[in-house]
PDB file of C-alpha atoms in Angstrom:
ATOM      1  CA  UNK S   1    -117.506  71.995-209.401  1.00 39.00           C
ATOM      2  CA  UNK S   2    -116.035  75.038-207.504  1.00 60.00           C
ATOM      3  CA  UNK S   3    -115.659  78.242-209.407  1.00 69.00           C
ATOM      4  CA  UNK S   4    -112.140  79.074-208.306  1.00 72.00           C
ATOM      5  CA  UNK S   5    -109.486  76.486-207.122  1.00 85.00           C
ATOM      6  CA  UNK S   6    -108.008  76.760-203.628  1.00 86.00           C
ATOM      7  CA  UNK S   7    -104.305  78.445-205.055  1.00 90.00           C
ATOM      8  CA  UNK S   8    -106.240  80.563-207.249  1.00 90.00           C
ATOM      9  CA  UNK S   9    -108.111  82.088-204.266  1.00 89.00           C
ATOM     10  CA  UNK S  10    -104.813  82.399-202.056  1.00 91.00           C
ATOM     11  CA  UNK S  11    -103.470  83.965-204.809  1.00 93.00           C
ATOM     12  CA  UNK S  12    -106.983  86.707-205.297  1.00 91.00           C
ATOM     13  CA  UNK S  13    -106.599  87.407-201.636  1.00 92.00           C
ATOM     14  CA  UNK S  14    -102.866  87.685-201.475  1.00 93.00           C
ATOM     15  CA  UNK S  15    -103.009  90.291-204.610  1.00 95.00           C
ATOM     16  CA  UNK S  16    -106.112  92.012-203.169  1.00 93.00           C
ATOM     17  CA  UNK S  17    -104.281  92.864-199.970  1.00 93.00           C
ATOM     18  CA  UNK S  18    -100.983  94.012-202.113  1.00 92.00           C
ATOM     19  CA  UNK S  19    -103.125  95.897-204.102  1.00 93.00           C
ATOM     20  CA  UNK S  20    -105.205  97.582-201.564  1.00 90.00           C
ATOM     21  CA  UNK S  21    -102.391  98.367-199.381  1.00 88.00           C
ATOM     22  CA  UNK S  22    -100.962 100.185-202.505  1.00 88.00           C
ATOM     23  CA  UNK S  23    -103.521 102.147-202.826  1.00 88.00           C
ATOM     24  CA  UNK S  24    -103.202 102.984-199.192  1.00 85.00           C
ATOM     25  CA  UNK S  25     -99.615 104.036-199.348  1.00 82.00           C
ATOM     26  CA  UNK S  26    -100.440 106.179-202.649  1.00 83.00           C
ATOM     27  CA  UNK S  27    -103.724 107.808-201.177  1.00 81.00           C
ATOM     28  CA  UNK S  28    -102.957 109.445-197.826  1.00 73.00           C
ATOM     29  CA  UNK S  29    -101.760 106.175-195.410  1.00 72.00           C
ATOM     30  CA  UNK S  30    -104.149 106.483-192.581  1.00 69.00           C
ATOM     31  CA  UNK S  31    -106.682 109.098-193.899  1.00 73.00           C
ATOM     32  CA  UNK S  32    -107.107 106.464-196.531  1.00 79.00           C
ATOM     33  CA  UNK S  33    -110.982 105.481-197.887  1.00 85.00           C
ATOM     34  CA  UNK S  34    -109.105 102.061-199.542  1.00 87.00           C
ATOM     35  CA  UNK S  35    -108.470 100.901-195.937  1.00 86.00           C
ATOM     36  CA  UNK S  36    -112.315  99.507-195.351  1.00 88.00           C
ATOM     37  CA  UNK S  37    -111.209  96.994-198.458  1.00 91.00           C
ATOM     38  CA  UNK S  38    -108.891  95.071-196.164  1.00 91.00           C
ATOM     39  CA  UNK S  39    -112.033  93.728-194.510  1.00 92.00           C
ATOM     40  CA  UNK S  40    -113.619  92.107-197.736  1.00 92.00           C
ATOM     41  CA  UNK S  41    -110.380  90.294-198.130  1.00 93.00           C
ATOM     42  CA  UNK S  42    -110.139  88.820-194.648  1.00 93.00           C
ATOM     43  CA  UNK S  43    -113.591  87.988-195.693  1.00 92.00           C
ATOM     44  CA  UNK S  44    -113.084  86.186-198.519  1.00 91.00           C
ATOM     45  CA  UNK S  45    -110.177  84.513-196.833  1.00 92.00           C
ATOM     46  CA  UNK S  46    -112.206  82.992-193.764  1.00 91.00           C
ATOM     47  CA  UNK S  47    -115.314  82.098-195.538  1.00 89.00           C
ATOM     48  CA  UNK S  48    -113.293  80.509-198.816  1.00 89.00           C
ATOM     49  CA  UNK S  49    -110.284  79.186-196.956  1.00 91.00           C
ATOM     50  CA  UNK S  50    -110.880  78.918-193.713  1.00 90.00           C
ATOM     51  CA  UNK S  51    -110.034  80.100-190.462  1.00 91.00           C
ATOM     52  CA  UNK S  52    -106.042  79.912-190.430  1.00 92.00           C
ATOM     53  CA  UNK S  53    -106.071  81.484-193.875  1.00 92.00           C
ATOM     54  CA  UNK S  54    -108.430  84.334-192.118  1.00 92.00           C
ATOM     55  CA  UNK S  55    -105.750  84.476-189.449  1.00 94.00           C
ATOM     56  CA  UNK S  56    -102.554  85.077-192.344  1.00 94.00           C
ATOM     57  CA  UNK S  57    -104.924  87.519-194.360  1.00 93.00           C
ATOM     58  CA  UNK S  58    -105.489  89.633-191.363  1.00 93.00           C
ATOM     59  CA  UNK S  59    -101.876  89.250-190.272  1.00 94.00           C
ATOM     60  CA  UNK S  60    -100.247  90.392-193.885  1.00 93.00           C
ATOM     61  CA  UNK S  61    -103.112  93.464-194.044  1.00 91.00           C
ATOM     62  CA  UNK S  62    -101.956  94.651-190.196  1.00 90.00           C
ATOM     63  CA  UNK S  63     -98.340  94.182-191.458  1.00 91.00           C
ATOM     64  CA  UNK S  64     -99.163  95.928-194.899  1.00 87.00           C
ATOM     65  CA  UNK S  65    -101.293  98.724-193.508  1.00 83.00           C
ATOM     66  CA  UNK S  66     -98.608  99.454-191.036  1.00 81.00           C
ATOM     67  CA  UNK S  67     -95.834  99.755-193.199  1.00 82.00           C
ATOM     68  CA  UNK S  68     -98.171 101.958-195.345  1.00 77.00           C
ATOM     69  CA  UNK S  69     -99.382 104.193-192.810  1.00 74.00           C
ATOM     70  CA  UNK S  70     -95.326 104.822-191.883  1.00 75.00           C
ATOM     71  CA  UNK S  71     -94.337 105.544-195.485  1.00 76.00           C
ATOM     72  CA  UNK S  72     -96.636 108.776-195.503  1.00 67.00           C
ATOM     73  CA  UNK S  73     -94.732 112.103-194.734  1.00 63.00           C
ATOM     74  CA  UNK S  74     -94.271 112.519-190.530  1.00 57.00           C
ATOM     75  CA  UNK S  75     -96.185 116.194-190.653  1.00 53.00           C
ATOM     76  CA  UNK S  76     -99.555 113.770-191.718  1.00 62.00           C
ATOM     77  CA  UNK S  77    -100.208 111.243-189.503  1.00 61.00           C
ATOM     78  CA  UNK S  78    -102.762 111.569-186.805  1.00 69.00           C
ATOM     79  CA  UNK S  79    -101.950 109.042-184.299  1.00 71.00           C
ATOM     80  CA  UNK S  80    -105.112 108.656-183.736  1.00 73.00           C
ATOM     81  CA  UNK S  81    -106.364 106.930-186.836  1.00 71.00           C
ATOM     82  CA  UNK S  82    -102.527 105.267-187.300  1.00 74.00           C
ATOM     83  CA  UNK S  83    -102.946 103.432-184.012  1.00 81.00           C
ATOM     84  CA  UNK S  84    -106.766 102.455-184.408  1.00 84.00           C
ATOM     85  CA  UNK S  85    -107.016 101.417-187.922  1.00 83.00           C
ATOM     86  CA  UNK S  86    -104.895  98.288-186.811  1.00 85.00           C
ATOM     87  CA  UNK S  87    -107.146  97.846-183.630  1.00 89.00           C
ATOM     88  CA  UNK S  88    -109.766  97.632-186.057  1.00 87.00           C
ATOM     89  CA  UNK S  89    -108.116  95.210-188.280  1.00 89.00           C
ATOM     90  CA  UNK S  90    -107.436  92.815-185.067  1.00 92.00           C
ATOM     91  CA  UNK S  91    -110.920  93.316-183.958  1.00 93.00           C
ATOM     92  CA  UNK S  92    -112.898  92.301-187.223  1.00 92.00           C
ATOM     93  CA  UNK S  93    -110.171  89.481-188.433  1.00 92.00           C
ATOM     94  CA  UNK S  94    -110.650  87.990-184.863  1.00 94.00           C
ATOM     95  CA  UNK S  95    -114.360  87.845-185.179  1.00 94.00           C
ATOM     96  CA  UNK S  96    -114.482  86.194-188.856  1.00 92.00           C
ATOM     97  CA  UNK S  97    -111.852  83.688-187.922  1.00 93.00           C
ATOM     98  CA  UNK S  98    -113.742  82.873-185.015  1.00 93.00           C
ATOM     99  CA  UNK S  99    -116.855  82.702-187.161  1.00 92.00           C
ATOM    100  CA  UNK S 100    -114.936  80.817-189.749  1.00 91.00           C
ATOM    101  CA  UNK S 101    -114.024  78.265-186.990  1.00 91.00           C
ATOM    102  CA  UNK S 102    -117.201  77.798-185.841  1.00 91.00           C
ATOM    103  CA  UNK S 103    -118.362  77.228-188.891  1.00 89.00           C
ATOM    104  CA  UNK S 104    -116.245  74.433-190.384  1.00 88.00           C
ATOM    105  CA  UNK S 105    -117.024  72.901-186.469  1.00 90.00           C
ATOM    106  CA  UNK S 106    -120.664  72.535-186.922  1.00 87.00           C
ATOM    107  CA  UNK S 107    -119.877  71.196-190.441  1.00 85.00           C
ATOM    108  CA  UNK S 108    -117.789  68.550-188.678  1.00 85.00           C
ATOM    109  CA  UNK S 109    -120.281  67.793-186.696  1.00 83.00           C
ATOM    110  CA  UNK S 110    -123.276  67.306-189.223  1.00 79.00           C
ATOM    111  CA  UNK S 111    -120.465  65.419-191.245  1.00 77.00           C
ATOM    112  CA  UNK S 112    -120.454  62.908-187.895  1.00 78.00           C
ATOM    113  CA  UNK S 113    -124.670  62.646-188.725  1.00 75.00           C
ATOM    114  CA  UNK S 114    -124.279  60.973-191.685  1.00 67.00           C
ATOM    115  CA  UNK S 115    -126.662  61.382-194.609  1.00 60.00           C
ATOM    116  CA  UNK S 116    -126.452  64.640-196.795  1.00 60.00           C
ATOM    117  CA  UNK S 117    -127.736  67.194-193.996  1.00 56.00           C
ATOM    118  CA  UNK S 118    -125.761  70.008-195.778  1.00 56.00           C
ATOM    119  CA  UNK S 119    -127.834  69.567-199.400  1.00 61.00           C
ATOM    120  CA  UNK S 120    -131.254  69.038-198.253  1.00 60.00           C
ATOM    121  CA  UNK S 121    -133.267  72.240-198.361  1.00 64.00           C
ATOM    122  CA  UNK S 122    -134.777  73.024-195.069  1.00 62.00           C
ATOM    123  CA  UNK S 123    -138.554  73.458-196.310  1.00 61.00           C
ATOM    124  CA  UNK S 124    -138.156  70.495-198.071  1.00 61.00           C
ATOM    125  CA  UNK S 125    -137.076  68.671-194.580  1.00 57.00           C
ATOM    126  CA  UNK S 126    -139.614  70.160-192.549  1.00 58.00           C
ATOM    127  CA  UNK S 127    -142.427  69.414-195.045  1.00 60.00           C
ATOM    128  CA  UNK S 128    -141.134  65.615-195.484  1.00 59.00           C
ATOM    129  CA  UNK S 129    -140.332  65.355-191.209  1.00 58.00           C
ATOM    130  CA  UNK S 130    -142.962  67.370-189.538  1.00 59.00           C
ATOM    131  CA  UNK S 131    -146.313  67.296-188.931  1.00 57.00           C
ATOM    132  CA  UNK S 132    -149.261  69.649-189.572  1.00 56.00           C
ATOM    133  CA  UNK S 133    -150.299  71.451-186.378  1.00 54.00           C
ATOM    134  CA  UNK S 134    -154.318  70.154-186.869  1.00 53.00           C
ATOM    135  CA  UNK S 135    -152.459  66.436-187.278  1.00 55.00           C
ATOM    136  CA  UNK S 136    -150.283  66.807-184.282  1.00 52.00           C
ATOM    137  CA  UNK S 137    -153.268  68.377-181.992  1.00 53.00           C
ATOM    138  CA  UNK S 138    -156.655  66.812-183.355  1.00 53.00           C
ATOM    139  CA  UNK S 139    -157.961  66.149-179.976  1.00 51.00           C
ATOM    140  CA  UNK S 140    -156.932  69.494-177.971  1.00 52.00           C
ATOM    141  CA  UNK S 141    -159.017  71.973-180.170  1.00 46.00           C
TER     142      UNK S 141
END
């Protein structure tokens, strides 16, 4: 039985990204420390939800940080960090949905294999399916 149902974690991730990106808005827009939170929701998005849901998570926290980063006072921003911190956003949601993708793929694909490949611990397997190396090699050594 899962912990949390599938609404109840779009609905975690959606208020972690509304929250966070309050506390962006409230705490300096781009010199903000909350911004490095963004990333644990896209996190929890791809690995829980999968890869589209990474792709909407990272979407809502570029649109979110953006608007938050513009609400601070004009004599503030560095354009620096205002134009990266999205770039960084892009980056890191692009490589966990990718990973996300990849990873409901290769589930897929064990799926196709039949059996229950995804329970079976893998020292259990290997003692059960392999060999001894004296067994395998008797007459070599």
């Amino acid at each position: 039985m899962e912990a949390f149902s599938r609404t109840w974690v779009i609905v975690l991730t959606a208020n972690d990204i509304l929250i966070y990106s309050l506390f962006i808005s409230l705490s300096g827009g781009a010199y903000s420390i909350f911004f490095v939170f963004y990333f644990v929701a896209i996190i929890a998005a791809c690995s829980l939800l999968g890869p589209a849901a990474g792709i909407i998570a990272t979407s809502s926290a570029l649109l979110f940080v953006g608007v938050a980063c513009t609400i601070t006072p004009a004599a503030t921003v560095e354009w620096n960090r205002f134009l990266l911190r999205p770039i960084y956003l892009v980056v890191v949601g692009y490589i966990l949905t990718a990973w996300s993708a990849a990873e409901v793929k290769f589930k897929r694909r064990l799926a196709l294999l039949g059996g229950d490949f995804l329970d079976i611990e893998p020292a259990v397997w290997c003692r059960s399916h392999l060999r001894p190396i004296d067994e395998t090699h008797h007459g070599i050594f």
